[in-house]
Short mmCIF file of C-alpha atoms in Angstrom, two decimals:
data_model
loop_
_atom_site.label_atom_id
_atom_site.label_comp_id
_atom_site.label_asym_id
_atom_site.label_seq_id
_atom_site.Cartn_x
_atom_site.Cartn_y
_atom_site.Cartn_z
CA UNK E 9 45.00 -106.99 19.77
CA UNK E 10 46.58 -104.89 17.08
CA UNK E 11 46.39 -105.63 13.40
CA UNK E 12 49.89 -105.04 12.13
CA UNK E 13 53.24 -105.70 13.73
CA UNK E 14 54.82 -102.83 15.60
CA UNK E 15 57.64 -102.62 13.08
CA UNK E 16 55.17 -101.66 10.35
CA UNK E 17 53.52 -98.88 12.34
CA UNK E 18 54.75 -95.62 10.86
CA UNK E 19 53.53 -93.45 13.73
CA UNK E 20 56.08 -90.69 14.43
CA UNK E 21 58.51 -91.40 17.25
CA UNK E 22 59.43 -94.42 19.33
CA UNK E 23 57.13 -93.70 22.24
CA UNK E 24 54.32 -91.18 21.92
CA UNK E 25 52.12 -90.10 24.81
CA UNK E 26 48.32 -90.28 24.79
CA UNK E 27 46.03 -88.03 26.84
CA UNK E 28 42.30 -88.58 27.33
CA UNK E 29 39.57 -86.11 28.23
CA UNK E 30 36.59 -87.89 29.79
CA UNK E 31 33.33 -87.90 27.84
CA UNK E 32 31.28 -87.59 31.02
CA UNK E 33 31.71 -86.32 34.56
CA UNK E 34 32.47 -89.23 36.89
CA UNK E 35 32.09 -88.71 40.62
CA UNK E 36 32.82 -90.83 43.65
CA UNK E 37 35.93 -92.59 42.36
CA UNK E 38 37.98 -94.22 45.09
CA UNK E 39 41.28 -93.38 43.42
CA UNK E 40 42.49 -90.93 40.85
CA UNK E 41 43.58 -92.21 37.40
CA UNK E 42 47.13 -91.16 38.19
CA UNK E 43 47.13 -93.14 41.46
CA UNK E 44 45.64 -96.15 39.69
CA UNK E 45 48.31 -95.87 36.98
CA UNK E 46 51.06 -95.81 39.60
CA UNK E 47 49.72 -99.04 41.09
CA UNK E 48 49.00 -100.81 37.82
CA UNK E 49 52.10 -99.67 35.97
CA UNK E 50 52.40 -98.16 32.49
CA UNK E 51 49.75 -99.01 29.89
CA UNK E 52 51.32 -99.51 26.45
CA UNK E 53 49.88 -99.83 22.95
CA UNK E 54 50.55 -102.28 21.42
CA UNK E 55 51.06 -104.37 24.57
CA UNK E 56 54.33 -106.22 25.28
CA UNK E 57 56.28 -108.01 23.95
CA UNK E 58 56.00 -105.77 20.90
CA UNK E 59 57.66 -102.36 20.77
CA UNK E 60 55.39 -99.71 22.35
CA UNK E 61 54.13 -96.85 20.22
CA UNK E 62 51.82 -95.19 22.75
CA UNK E 63 51.57 -95.00 26.52
CA UNK E 64 48.47 -93.83 28.35
CA UNK E 65 49.42 -90.61 30.13
CA UNK E 66 46.50 -89.16 32.10
CA UNK E 67 42.83 -88.23 32.25
CA UNK E 68 41.50 -84.72 32.86
CA UNK E 69 38.04 -84.09 34.30
CA UNK E 70 38.13 -80.57 35.69
CA UNK E 71 40.08 -77.37 36.19
CA UNK E 72 41.70 -78.76 39.35
CA UNK E 73 43.54 -81.35 37.25
CA UNK E 74 45.44 -78.50 35.58
CA UNK E 75 45.23 -75.49 37.86
CA UNK E 76 46.14 -76.04 41.49
CA UNK E 77 44.57 -73.72 44.12
CA UNK E 78 46.81 -71.02 45.58
CA UNK E 79 47.45 -70.65 49.32
CA UNK E 80 44.51 -68.28 49.84
CA UNK E 81 42.09 -70.61 48.09
CA UNK E 82 43.33 -73.56 50.13
CA UNK E 83 42.93 -71.63 53.37
CA UNK E 84 39.39 -70.60 52.39
CA UNK E 85 38.52 -74.24 51.71
CA UNK E 86 39.87 -75.26 55.12
CA UNK E 87 38.04 -72.49 57.00
CA UNK E 88 34.72 -72.50 55.16
CA UNK E 89 34.48 -75.95 53.63
CA UNK E 90 33.89 -74.42 50.20
CA UNK E 91 35.04 -76.45 47.23
CA UNK E 92 36.48 -73.40 45.53
CA UNK E 93 36.06 -72.62 41.85
CA UNK E 94 36.70 -76.08 40.45
CA UNK E 95 34.92 -76.47 37.11
CA UNK E 96 34.28 -79.92 35.72
CA UNK E 97 33.45 -81.17 32.25
CA UNK E 98 29.73 -81.85 31.87
CA UNK E 99 29.16 -82.97 28.27
CA UNK E 100 32.30 -82.43 26.19
CA UNK E 101 31.88 -82.67 22.43
CA UNK E 102 35.14 -81.85 20.64
CA UNK E 103 38.78 -81.10 21.42
CA UNK E 104 41.47 -79.06 19.66
CA UNK E 105 45.04 -78.41 20.77
CA UNK E 106 47.44 -75.61 19.86
CA UNK E 107 50.79 -74.88 21.51
CA UNK E 108 49.89 -76.75 24.68
CA UNK E 109 46.46 -75.18 25.16
CA UNK E 110 43.68 -77.77 25.06
CA UNK E 111 40.29 -76.41 23.96
CA UNK E 112 37.21 -78.50 24.81
CA UNK E 113 33.68 -77.58 23.72
CA UNK E 114 31.02 -78.43 26.30
CA UNK E 115 27.36 -78.33 25.23
CA UNK E 116 26.01 -78.27 28.80
CA UNK E 117 28.34 -75.55 30.08
CA UNK E 118 27.78 -73.68 26.77
CA UNK E 119 31.41 -72.69 26.69
CA UNK E 120 34.84 -73.65 25.47
CA UNK E 121 36.91 -74.86 28.41
CA UNK E 122 40.63 -74.20 28.08
CA UNK E 123 43.23 -76.36 29.83
CA UNK E 124 46.56 -74.56 29.49
CA UNK E 125 48.92 -77.43 30.28
CA UNK E 126 52.30 -75.57 30.13
CA UNK E 127 50.91 -72.60 32.06
CA UNK E 128 49.04 -74.80 34.57
CA UNK E 129 45.96 -72.61 34.32
CA UNK E 130 42.33 -72.93 33.30
CA UNK E 131 39.83 -70.52 31.78
CA UNK E 132 36.61 -70.51 29.73
CA UNK E 133 35.24 -68.37 26.94
CA UNK E 134 31.99 -67.94 25.02
CA UNK E 135 29.97 -67.20 28.17
CA UNK E 136 29.11 -63.57 27.39
CA UNK E 137 28.57 -61.15 24.54
CA UNK E 138 30.11 -60.46 22.17
CA UNK E 139 30.69 -64.02 21.06
CA UNK E 140 28.32 -65.82 23.43
CA UNK E 141 27.95 -69.51 22.60
CA UNK E 142 24.62 -71.35 22.75
CA UNK E 143 25.66 -74.87 21.70
CA UNK E 144 29.39 -75.18 21.00
CA UNK E 145 30.18 -78.26 18.94
CA UNK E 146 33.13 -78.81 16.59
CA UNK E 147 36.46 -77.00 17.10
CA UNK E 148 39.56 -76.21 15.09
CA UNK E 149 42.58 -73.89 15.31
CA UNK E 150 44.68 -72.14 12.69
CA UNK E 151 48.42 -71.50 12.59
CA UNK E 152 48.04 -68.50 14.93
CA UNK E 153 46.04 -70.58 17.44
CA UNK E 154 42.84 -68.70 16.70
CA UNK E 155 39.92 -70.93 17.71
CA UNK E 156 36.97 -71.70 15.39
CA UNK E 157 33.79 -72.98 17.07
CA UNK E 158 30.73 -74.41 15.30
CA UNK E 159 27.67 -73.20 17.23
CA UNK E 160 24.78 -75.56 16.53
CA UNK E 161 22.08 -73.20 17.79
CA UNK E 162 23.04 -69.96 16.05
CA UNK E 163 24.43 -71.96 13.07
CA UNK E 164 27.45 -69.73 12.94
CA UNK E 165 31.17 -70.39 13.11
CA UNK E 166 32.47 -68.23 15.94
CA UNK E 167 36.13 -67.15 15.81
CA UNK E 168 38.23 -66.23 18.88
CA UNK E 169 41.89 -65.60 19.52
CA UNK E 170 43.81 -68.05 21.69
CA UNK E 171 42.92 -66.15 24.86
CA UNK E 172 39.19 -66.35 24.09
CA UNK E 173 38.62 -62.82 22.78
CA UNK E 174 35.86 -62.82 20.17
CA UNK E 175 36.93 -61.81 16.65
CA UNK E 176 34.04 -62.51 14.26
CA UNK E 177 31.25 -64.86 13.19
CA UNK E 178 30.64 -66.57 9.82
CA UNK E 179 27.50 -68.27 8.52
CA UNK E 180 23.97 -68.04 9.86
CA UNK E 181 20.55 -69.66 10.14
CA UNK E 182 19.82 -69.54 6.40
CA UNK E 183 23.02 -71.35 5.43
CA UNK E 184 22.87 -74.46 7.62
CA UNK E 185 20.39 -77.06 8.71
CA UNK E 186 22.61 -78.81 11.28
CA UNK E 187 25.99 -77.13 11.62
CA UNK E 188 28.17 -79.56 13.55
CA UNK E 189 31.92 -79.25 12.84
CA UNK E 190 34.45 -76.87 11.37
CA UNK E 191 37.94 -76.91 9.87
CA UNK E 192 40.15 -74.07 8.71
CA UNK E 193 43.17 -74.07 6.44
CA UNK E 194 46.52 -73.30 8.06
CA UNK E 195 46.51 -69.68 6.90
CA UNK E 196 42.97 -69.09 8.13
CA UNK E 197 41.81 -68.00 4.68
CA UNK E 198 39.00 -70.49 4.15
CA UNK E 199 36.57 -72.01 6.62
CA UNK E 200 35.06 -75.45 5.95
CA UNK E 201 31.86 -76.09 7.92
CA UNK E 202 29.96 -79.38 8.08
CA UNK E 203 26.19 -79.43 7.61
CA UNK E 204 25.21 -82.86 8.96
CA UNK E 205 21.67 -82.57 7.61
CA UNK E 206 19.03 -85.08 8.66
CA UNK E 207 17.00 -88.09 7.57
CA UNK E 208 14.60 -86.01 5.46
CA UNK E 209 17.16 -83.44 4.31
CA UNK E 210 19.49 -83.13 1.34
CA UNK E 211 21.82 -80.78 3.23
CA UNK E 212 24.62 -83.32 3.78
CA UNK E 213 27.49 -81.13 2.64
CA UNK E 214 30.61 -79.20 3.58
CA UNK E 215 30.10 -75.46 3.08
CA UNK E 216 33.17 -73.37 2.28
CA UNK E 217 33.51 -69.69 3.26
CA UNK E 218 36.01 -66.92 2.68
CA UNK E 219 37.30 -66.13 6.15
CA UNK E 220 37.85 -62.40 5.57
CA UNK E 221 34.55 -61.53 3.91
CA UNK E 222 32.41 -64.34 5.32
CA UNK E 223 31.06 -65.03 1.83
CA UNK E 224 29.81 -68.53 1.03
CA UNK E 225 32.03 -69.74 -1.84
CA UNK E 226 30.93 -73.30 -2.72
CA UNK E 227 29.85 -76.67 -1.30
CA UNK E 228 31.60 -80.03 -1.22
CA UNK E 229 29.56 -83.21 -1.60
CA UNK E 230 25.89 -84.05 -1.96
CA UNK E 231 23.68 -86.60 -0.24
CA UNK E 232 24.32 -90.19 -1.30
CA UNK E 233 26.62 -93.18 -0.94
CA UNK E 234 28.76 -92.92 -4.08
CA UNK E 235 32.34 -91.67 -4.10
CA UNK E 236 32.32 -87.98 -3.23
CA UNK E 237 28.81 -88.10 -1.76
CA UNK E 238 28.04 -87.77 1.95
CA UNK E 239 25.48 -89.14 4.40
CA UNK E 240 25.38 -87.55 7.86
CA UNK E 241 28.91 -86.09 7.65
CA UNK E 242 30.48 -85.39 11.03
CA UNK E 243 34.00 -84.30 11.84
CA UNK E 244 36.41 -82.70 9.38
CA UNK E 245 40.15 -82.00 9.43
CA UNK E 246 42.96 -80.82 7.20
CA UNK E 247 46.02 -83.00 6.69
CA UNK E 248 49.60 -81.86 6.19
CA UNK E 249 49.11 -82.84 2.55
CA UNK E 250 46.65 -79.96 2.23
CA UNK E 251 43.69 -82.28 1.66
CA UNK E 252 40.43 -82.38 3.57
CA UNK E 253 39.44 -85.49 5.55
CA UNK E 254 35.70 -85.86 6.25
CA UNK E 255 34.07 -88.39 8.58
CA UNK E 256 31.17 -89.67 6.45
CA UNK E 257 29.22 -91.08 9.39
CA UNK E 258 26.17 -92.48 7.64
CA UNK E 259 28.35 -94.24 5.08
CA UNK E 260 30.78 -95.52 7.76
CA UNK E 261 33.94 -94.19 6.13
CA UNK E 262 36.36 -91.29 5.86
CA UNK E 263 36.49 -89.52 2.51
CA UNK E 264 39.42 -87.44 1.33
CA UNK E 265 38.91 -84.36 -0.86
CA UNK E 266 41.13 -81.67 -2.32
CA UNK E 267 40.51 -78.17 -0.87
CA UNK E 268 38.43 -77.45 -3.97
CA UNK E 269 36.21 -80.48 -3.34
CA UNK E 270 37.62 -83.04 -5.75
CA UNK E 271 37.12 -86.57 -4.40
CA UNK E 272 40.44 -88.41 -3.93
CA UNK E 273 39.98 -91.63 -1.93
CA UNK E 274 38.15 -93.45 0.88
CA UNK E 275 39.38 -94.89 4.18
CA UNK E 276 37.46 -97.64 6.02
CA UNK E 277 34.08 -99.31 5.59
CA UNK E 278 31.12 -100.59 7.60
CA UNK E 279 31.88 -103.54 9.85
CA UNK E 280 32.96 -104.87 13.23
CA UNK E 281 36.49 -105.87 12.27
CA UNK E 282 39.51 -103.71 13.01
CA UNK E 283 39.96 -101.19 10.23
CA UNK E 284 36.19 -100.86 9.85
CA UNK E 285 33.71 -98.46 11.46
CA UNK E 286 30.47 -98.87 13.38
CA UNK E 287 29.93 -95.30 14.57
CA UNK E 288 32.82 -93.06 13.47
CA UNK E 289 32.85 -89.67 15.16
CA UNK E 290 36.04 -87.62 15.39
CA UNK E 291 39.14 -87.32 13.24
CA UNK E 292 42.67 -86.03 13.72
CA UNK E 293 45.91 -86.20 11.71
CA UNK E 294 49.55 -86.18 12.75
CA UNK E 295 52.55 -84.64 11.01
CA UNK E 296 53.30 -87.90 9.17
CA UNK E 297 49.85 -87.98 7.58
CA UNK E 298 48.50 -90.78 9.77
CA UNK E 299 44.74 -90.58 10.35
CA UNK E 300 43.15 -91.05 13.80
CA UNK E 301 39.42 -91.85 13.91
CA UNK E 302 37.37 -92.25 17.10
CA UNK E 303 34.46 -94.70 17.04
CA UNK E 304 31.66 -94.36 19.59
CA UNK E 305 30.52 -97.97 19.11
CA UNK E 306 33.97 -99.57 19.31
CA UNK E 307 34.99 -97.29 22.20
CA UNK E 308 38.44 -96.63 20.76
CA UNK E 309 40.40 -94.74 18.16
CA UNK E 310 41.99 -96.40 15.14
CA UNK E 311 45.11 -95.18 13.36
CA UNK E 312 45.48 -95.48 9.58
CA UNK E 313 48.32 -94.49 7.31
CA UNK E 314 47.66 -92.01 4.52
CA UNK E 315 46.79 -94.84 2.14
CA UNK E 316 44.11 -96.14 4.48
CA UNK E 317 45.94 -99.17 5.91
CA UNK E 318 45.17 -99.82 9.57
CA UNK E 319 48.23 -99.43 11.78
CA UNK E 320 46.92 -99.74 15.33
CA UNK E 321 43.88 -99.26 17.55
CA UNK E 322 43.94 -97.82 21.06
CA UNK E 323 41.36 -98.35 23.83
CA UNK E 324 38.26 -100.43 24.46
CA UNK E 325 34.57 -99.79 25.07
CA UNK E 326 33.59 -99.88 28.73
CA UNK E 327 31.26 -98.18 31.19
CA UNK E 328 33.91 -98.60 33.87
CA UNK E 329 36.09 -95.64 34.75
CA UNK E 330 39.57 -96.89 33.84
CA UNK E 331 42.59 -96.07 31.72
CA UNK E 332 41.98 -96.25 27.97
CA UNK E 333 38.38 -97.36 28.55
CA UNK E 334 35.87 -95.21 26.71
CA UNK E 335 32.11 -94.74 26.61
CA UNK E 336 30.92 -92.82 23.54
CA UNK E 337 34.21 -91.15 22.58
CA UNK E 338 33.77 -88.20 20.23
CA UNK E 339 36.28 -85.47 19.33
CA UNK E 340 39.98 -86.27 18.86
CA UNK E 341 43.08 -84.24 18.04
CA UNK E 342 46.84 -84.74 17.74
CA UNK E 343 49.21 -82.00 18.87
CA UNK E 344 52.56 -80.85 17.51
CA UNK E 345 54.44 -83.36 19.67
CA UNK E 346 52.32 -86.35 18.66
CA UNK E 347 50.16 -86.55 21.79
CA UNK E 348 46.60 -87.71 21.18
CA UNK E 349 43.66 -86.10 22.99
CA UNK E 350 40.16 -87.64 22.92
#
């Protein structure tokens, strides 16, 4: 069920691990994903007999999947029957990873939920002033692990350090119609924010800001279907090549621009075949320049090389709670070690 042979897949490493963050809260499961995985055995992509490139690792639904209760909390649960302070994902939108900390925006909880995997701890931010979030959407991090959050209600990009302390805000109501996603260059000097626009709007652009001053510098794109034009743009990400990759949702493609906005090339097209898109949502890039695109209609993510050739797809659409089965996948990111989070 892959398109190219495993030997032609240029994904970094022999066996890379894949993590999934659920797109909805699922209750009443008879067995945990980890217990199911132990019974069913490893899940590889591509499947045998070809050489594996990915293995499904785990799913995370709540703080208890990362942070285990201490002895006092366990005793309180036994004596009182309280469920403790477990906090579950409600409606996650995007994910970003930096140095083992997984940041997930949740539009129902109105916060960024942080799963610190190495530290085995959980915390949230954006719940109080200064820096209170109303509708956190797209996420990105810079080289210092500062976190940039696109707030759809205030139409500002909110900036926090890696511990969730608020630093500043950029943008505002007058500059966006539908702020949805954000990307920042590695040095944190320029912020690229997506205005998704609407059916009756011409505001289908990427707006670029100076990070220090907050000044609006220029826009990338205009509404349309020609090369360099955008229709309902969605996610956005920088590649290691320094170029900007934009999910052009309404045109069912990914467009690549220079940081100054010069159109370079297109990846994908409308269709149901592998290598095409039906409802592209999120985008991530690895250190080799491979491009990962989630598709809410296909229920998977597809991996392309930098030239746009399809290498592999991972997952299937399903309403059933199971490994590598997805219902309306959205945000996606690839960490420094090559793990994929969706």
